[in-house]
């Protein structure tokens, strides 16, 4: 069987499979990237909200502890437990009225007081809670919150600025980011493999059909080349020698019949390979079918004997008849020694048909193949034997071939025995032709 060409339709389908795999993977990659971005952004927002909530708890509590009696009083702030806990905070002036700043006792993260003072001024000017990030003196990332407060006249005079180390939250977020990236890579790999398998499964019937079509065309050209050349030679001879028409006409008819048989066999094989041939399964008396095939097959210069016992199988009679005919034709053509008469013996029993000849036998290396482009000792293309194998497989049976010790090839076709009730033991009968 010839391999498909690189520019064949089957090859283009395989390239289409890779294109579909890439497209499927790309579409899923876009969706995964969008989803990953949303997850990462949502986690970042959640982390900031958690830090802002903690900072707001500190600033709002400290703001309520502040007292104003002609001047700002921070005594209650100094006595509260927040003064010794994290997040750290500072009460800083930010307006026209000045007062003594208060800084919590515990330093959780080293932040320049001048930076916090600038944030306090911005909070007073805006009159709203400010949130953001600054850098500590050691370079660490710090989340801050600045809440302005008023004096007794309602004027903003300062702000409570709270600060906390954003490093732990940043590390947690980066860990989630790595997990999301790793998960996306694994998912994309799985999606790519799944897409490749699914696209392959989707185009497999079309690929198989195209490959079978190419094989059919190649085999048709190969098997018809010789008879077409011979037919042309006969036609040219008849043209040059009209007086030989009576002699050449029977040869031409036989050659045309051979060509028709080759084409018919190729079509049956192609239909079986494509799975479009529907089997008309029914109980068939295999011994009667074999004897009828032998009776209808011309056996010039050959001796054919049939030994059979009544046996019934579940099969398509038309296809089984073709398979038996192909086995018999192969034995008659190639089952003889040079210059000798063909001797063929057929045995039928128990759902088995054994066809033995006295030819040169079968090459063991070739016999191990699956009867695709089968080659016998006589040089046959083996299309008929390939059809026999397809018929056997279509019925759940098997075709075996081996050499006899005394010489010659033996082909054994095994078909499933009918599930209907079988008759009792019956005598064997034998038939001889030739």
PDB file of N, CA, C and O in Angstrom, residues 297-335:
ATOM      1  N   UNK A 297     -17.849 -22.380 -11.254  1.00  0.00           N
ATOM      2  CA  UNK A 297     -16.536 -21.839 -11.595  1.00  0.00           C
ATOM      3  C   UNK A 297     -15.872 -22.698 -12.659  1.00  0.00           C
ATOM      4  O   UNK A 297     -15.711 -23.912 -12.464  1.00  0.00           O
ATOM      5  N   UNK A 298     -15.496 -22.114 -13.789  1.00  0.00           N
ATOM      6  CA  UNK A 298     -14.781 -22.891 -14.816  1.00  0.00           C
ATOM      7  C   UNK A 298     -13.469 -23.421 -14.250  1.00  0.00           C
ATOM      8  O   UNK A 298     -12.714 -22.688 -13.608  1.00  0.00           O
ATOM      9  N   UNK A 299     -13.209 -24.698 -14.483  1.00  0.00           N
ATOM     10  CA  UNK A 299     -11.998 -25.327 -13.940  1.00  0.00           C
ATOM     11  C   UNK A 299     -11.286 -26.094 -15.030  1.00  0.00           C
ATOM     12  O   UNK A 299     -11.127 -27.320 -14.966  1.00  0.00           O
ATOM     13  N   UNK A 300     -10.881 -25.373 -16.083  1.00  0.00           N
ATOM     14  CA  UNK A 300     -10.167 -26.005 -17.176  1.00  0.00           C
ATOM     15  C   UNK A 300      -8.773 -26.428 -16.717  1.00  0.00           C
ATOM     16  O   UNK A 300      -8.076 -25.674 -16.040  1.00  0.00           O
ATOM     17  N   UNK A 301      -8.402 -27.613 -17.102  1.00  0.00           N
ATOM     18  CA  UNK A 301      -7.080 -28.140 -16.767  1.00  0.00           C
ATOM     19  C   UNK A 301      -6.847 -28.103 -15.257  1.00  0.00           C
ATOM     20  O   UNK A 301      -5.789 -27.697 -14.781  1.00  0.00           O
ATOM     21  N   UNK A 302      -7.849 -28.520 -14.487  1.00  0.00           N
ATOM     22  CA  UNK A 302      -7.728 -28.526 -13.021  1.00  0.00           C
ATOM     23  C   UNK A 302      -8.632 -29.599 -12.437  1.00  0.00           C
ATOM     24  O   UNK A 302      -9.650 -29.980 -13.042  1.00  0.00           O
ATOM     25  N   UNK A 303      -8.248 -30.123 -11.288  1.00  0.00           N
ATOM     26  CA  UNK A 303      -9.060 -31.079 -10.544  1.00  0.00           C
ATOM     27  C   UNK A 303      -9.445 -30.441  -9.209  1.00  0.00           C
ATOM     28  O   UNK A 303      -8.586 -30.022  -8.449  1.00  0.00           O
ATOM     29  N   UNK A 304     -10.752 -30.350  -8.964  1.00  0.00           N
ATOM     30  CA  UNK A 304     -11.268 -29.750  -7.738  1.00  0.00           C
ATOM     31  C   UNK A 304     -12.117 -30.785  -7.022  1.00  0.00           C
ATOM     32  O   UNK A 304     -13.075 -31.319  -7.593  1.00  0.00           O
ATOM     33  N   UNK A 305     -11.806 -31.065  -5.796  1.00  0.00           N
ATOM     34  CA  UNK A 305     -12.599 -31.989  -4.978  1.00  0.00           C
ATOM     35  C   UNK A 305     -13.136 -31.233  -3.777  1.00  0.00           C
ATOM     36  O   UNK A 305     -12.468 -30.354  -3.223  1.00  0.00           O
ATOM     37  N   UNK A 306     -14.358 -31.603  -3.376  1.00  0.00           N
ATOM     38  CA  UNK A 306     -15.015 -30.970  -2.237  1.00  0.00           C
ATOM     39  C   UNK A 306     -15.442 -32.053  -1.261  1.00  0.00           C
ATOM     40  O   UNK A 306     -16.138 -33.003  -1.637  1.00  0.00           O
ATOM     41  N   UNK A 307     -15.017 -31.920  -0.042  1.00  0.00           N
ATOM     42  CA  UNK A 307     -15.455 -32.807   1.035  1.00  0.00           C
ATOM     43  C   UNK A 307     -16.168 -31.934   2.062  1.00  0.00           C
ATOM     44  O   UNK A 307     -15.568 -31.005   2.614  1.00  0.00           O
ATOM     45  N   UNK A 308     -17.458 -32.228   2.303  1.00  0.00           N
ATOM     46  CA  UNK A 308     -18.240 -31.307   3.130  1.00  0.00           C
ATOM     47  C   UNK A 308     -19.198 -32.055   4.027  1.00  0.00           C
ATOM     48  O   UNK A 308     -19.626 -33.171   3.718  1.00  0.00           O
ATOM     49  N   UNK A 309     -19.493 -31.448   5.133  1.00  0.00           N
ATOM     50  CA  UNK A 309     -20.535 -31.899   6.039  1.00  0.00           C
ATOM     51  C   UNK A 309     -21.520 -30.752   6.211  1.00  0.00           C
ATOM     52  O   UNK A 309     -21.136 -29.579   6.134  1.00  0.00           O
ATOM     53  N   UNK A 310     -22.814 -31.036   6.425  1.00  0.00           N
ATOM     54  CA  UNK A 310     -23.796 -29.954   6.589  1.00  0.00           C
ATOM     55  C   UNK A 310     -23.377 -29.008   7.712  1.00  0.00           C
ATOM     56  O   UNK A 310     -23.133 -29.436   8.842  1.00  0.00           O
ATOM     57  N   UNK A 311     -23.257 -27.767   7.396  1.00  0.00           N
ATOM     58  CA  UNK A 311     -22.898 -26.753   8.398  1.00  0.00           C
ATOM     59  C   UNK A 311     -23.595 -25.449   8.054  1.00  0.00           C
ATOM     60  O   UNK A 311     -23.632 -25.042   6.897  1.00  0.00           O
ATOM     61  N   UNK A 312     -24.167 -24.810   9.065  1.00  0.00           N
ATOM     62  CA  UNK A 312     -24.919 -23.581   8.859  1.00  0.00           C
ATOM     63  C   UNK A 312     -24.246 -22.443   9.626  1.00  0.00           C
ATOM     64  O   UNK A 312     -23.881 -22.589  10.788  1.00  0.00           O
ATOM     65  N   UNK A 313     -24.096 -21.297   8.951  1.00  0.00           N
ATOM     66  CA  UNK A 313     -23.437 -20.134   9.548  1.00  0.00           C
ATOM     67  C   UNK A 313     -24.351 -18.927   9.412  1.00  0.00           C
ATOM     68  O   UNK A 313     -25.273 -18.907   8.588  1.00  0.00           O
ATOM     69  N   UNK A 314     -24.105 -17.926  10.259  1.00  0.00           N
ATOM     70  CA  UNK A 314     -24.802 -16.637  10.154  1.00  0.00           C
ATOM     71  C   UNK A 314     -23.935 -15.714   9.321  1.00  0.00           C
ATOM     72  O   UNK A 314     -22.867 -15.261   9.765  1.00  0.00           O
ATOM     73  N   UNK A 315     -24.370 -15.407   8.090  1.00  0.00           N
ATOM     74  CA  UNK A 315     -23.523 -14.643   7.182  1.00  0.00           C
ATOM     75  C   UNK A 315     -24.364 -14.008   6.093  1.00  0.00           C
ATOM     76  O   UNK A 315     -25.547 -14.291   5.930  1.00  0.00           O
ATOM     77  N   UNK A 316     -23.709 -13.103   5.348  1.00  0.00           N
ATOM     78  CA  UNK A 316     -24.286 -12.519   4.150  1.00  0.00           C
ATOM     79  C   UNK A 316     -23.935 -13.448   2.990  1.00  0.00           C
ATOM     80  O   UNK A 316     -22.764 -13.580   2.622  1.00  0.00           O
ATOM     81  N   UNK A 317     -24.914 -14.119   2.396  1.00  0.00           N
ATOM     82  CA  UNK A 317     -24.598 -15.133   1.383  1.00  0.00           C
ATOM     83  C   UNK A 317     -23.860 -14.573   0.174  1.00  0.00           C
ATOM     84  O   UNK A 317     -22.971 -15.232  -0.370  1.00  0.00           O
ATOM     85  N   UNK A 318     -24.197 -13.336  -0.258  1.00  0.00           N
ATOM     86  CA  UNK A 318     -23.546 -12.769  -1.433  1.00  0.00           C
ATOM     87  C   UNK A 318     -22.061 -12.525  -1.171  1.00  0.00           C
ATOM     88  O   UNK A 318     -21.204 -12.845  -2.013  1.00  0.00           O
ATOM     89  N   UNK A 319     -21.737 -11.952  -0.008  1.00  0.00           N
ATOM     90  CA  UNK A 319     -20.336 -11.686   0.301  1.00  0.00           C
ATOM     91  C   UNK A 319     -19.553 -12.967   0.542  1.00  0.00           C
ATOM     92  O   UNK A 319     -18.398 -13.091   0.119  1.00  0.00           O
ATOM     93  N   UNK A 320     -20.158 -13.930   1.228  1.00  0.00           N
ATOM     94  CA  UNK A 320     -19.461 -15.201   1.462  1.00  0.00           C
ATOM     95  C   UNK A 320     -19.226 -15.922   0.137  1.00  0.00           C
ATOM     96  O   UNK A 320     -18.174 -16.530  -0.083  1.00  0.00           O
ATOM     97  N   UNK A 321     -20.207 -15.852  -0.762  1.00  0.00           N
ATOM     98  CA  UNK A 321     -20.030 -16.463  -2.080  1.00  0.00           C
ATOM     99  C   UNK A 321     -18.849 -15.843  -2.815  1.00  0.00           C
ATOM    100  O   UNK A 321     -18.048 -16.529  -3.444  1.00  0.00           O
ATOM    101  N   UNK A 322     -18.724 -14.501  -2.721  1.00  0.00           N
ATOM    102  CA  UNK A 322     -17.591 -13.843  -3.358  1.00  0.00           C
ATOM    103  C   UNK A 322     -16.283 -14.275  -2.718  1.00  0.00           C
ATOM    104  O   UNK A 322     -15.287 -14.497  -3.414  1.00  0.00           O
ATOM    105  N   UNK A 323     -16.264 -14.383  -1.390  1.00  0.00           N
ATOM    106  CA  UNK A 323     -15.036 -14.796  -0.715  1.00  0.00           C
ATOM    107  C   UNK A 323     -14.625 -16.204  -1.125  1.00  0.00           C
ATOM    108  O   UNK A 323     -13.447 -16.463  -1.418  1.00  0.00           O
ATOM    109  N   UNK A 324     -15.571 -17.141  -1.173  1.00  0.00           N
ATOM    110  CA  UNK A 324     -15.257 -18.512  -1.584  1.00  0.00           C
ATOM    111  C   UNK A 324     -14.779 -18.527  -3.036  1.00  0.00           C
ATOM    112  O   UNK A 324     -13.818 -19.224  -3.388  1.00  0.00           O
ATOM    113  N   UNK A 325     -15.449 -17.744  -3.886  1.00  0.00           N
ATOM    114  CA  UNK A 325     -15.046 -17.677  -5.290  1.00  0.00           C
ATOM    115  C   UNK A 325     -13.625 -17.140  -5.436  1.00  0.00           C
ATOM    116  O   UNK A 325     -12.837 -17.639  -6.258  1.00  0.00           O
ATOM    117  N   UNK A 326     -13.275 -16.141  -4.620  1.00  0.00           N
ATOM    118  CA  UNK A 326     -11.917 -15.589  -4.686  1.00  0.00           C
ATOM    119  C   UNK A 326     -10.880 -16.606  -4.228  1.00  0.00           C
ATOM    120  O   UNK A 326      -9.795 -16.712  -4.805  1.00  0.00           O
ATOM    121  N   UNK A 327     -11.197 -17.363  -3.174  1.00  0.00           N
ATOM    122  CA  UNK A 327     -10.263 -18.389  -2.704  1.00  0.00           C
ATOM    123  C   UNK A 327     -10.067 -19.469  -3.768  1.00  0.00           C
ATOM    124  O   UNK A 327      -8.936 -19.924  -4.016  1.00  0.00           O
ATOM    125  N   UNK A 328     -11.166 -19.881  -4.377  1.00  0.00           N
ATOM    126  CA  UNK A 328     -11.066 -20.920  -5.403  1.00  0.00           C
ATOM    127  C   UNK A 328     -10.314 -20.403  -6.623  1.00  0.00           C
ATOM    128  O   UNK A 328      -9.454 -21.110  -7.187  1.00  0.00           O
ATOM    129  N   UNK A 329     -10.602 -19.171  -7.052  1.00  0.00           N
ATOM    130  CA  UNK A 329      -9.914 -18.597  -8.205  1.00  0.00           C
ATOM    131  C   UNK A 329      -8.422 -18.469  -7.937  1.00  0.00           C
ATOM    132  O   UNK A 329      -7.594 -18.746  -8.812  1.00  0.00           O
ATOM    133  N   UNK A 330      -8.041 -18.064  -6.726  1.00  0.00           N
ATOM    134  CA  UNK A 330      -6.630 -17.955  -6.378  1.00  0.00           C
ATOM    135  C   UNK A 330      -5.946 -19.310  -6.436  1.00  0.00           C
ATOM    136  O   UNK A 330      -4.823 -19.441  -6.927  1.00  0.00           O
ATOM    137  N   UNK A 331      -6.640 -20.348  -5.927  1.00  0.00           N
ATOM    138  CA  UNK A 331      -6.052 -21.693  -5.944  1.00  0.00           C
ATOM    139  C   UNK A 331      -5.915 -22.215  -7.371  1.00  0.00           C
ATOM    140  O   UNK A 331      -4.917 -22.865  -7.714  1.00  0.00           O
ATOM    141  N   UNK A 332      -6.918 -21.954  -8.228  1.00  0.00           N
ATOM    142  CA  UNK A 332      -6.849 -22.427  -9.612  1.00  0.00           C
ATOM    143  C   UNK A 332      -5.752 -21.704 -10.395  1.00  0.00           C
ATOM    144  O   UNK A 332      -5.105 -22.289 -11.258  1.00  0.00           O
ATOM    145  N   UNK A 333      -5.525 -20.430 -10.114  1.00  0.00           N
ATOM    146  CA  UNK A 333      -4.523 -19.659 -10.847  1.00  0.00           C
ATOM    147  C   UNK A 333      -3.101 -19.997 -10.412  1.00  0.00           C
ATOM    148  O   UNK A 333      -2.201 -20.141 -11.244  1.00  0.00           O
ATOM    149  N   UNK A 334      -2.903 -20.083  -9.092  1.00  0.00           N
ATOM    150  CA  UNK A 334      -1.529 -20.152  -8.587  1.00  0.00           C
ATOM    151  C   UNK A 334      -1.257 -21.422  -7.790  1.00  0.00           C
ATOM    152  O   UNK A 334      -0.156 -21.588  -7.287  1.00  0.00           O
ATOM    153  N   UNK A 335      -2.229 -22.285  -7.663  1.00  0.00           N
ATOM    154  CA  UNK A 335      -2.032 -23.515  -6.875  1.00  0.00           C
ATOM    155  C   UNK A 335      -1.605 -24.691  -7.715  1.00  0.00           C
ATOM    156  O   UNK A 335      -2.208 -25.772  -7.636  1.00  0.00           O
TER     157      UNK A 335
END
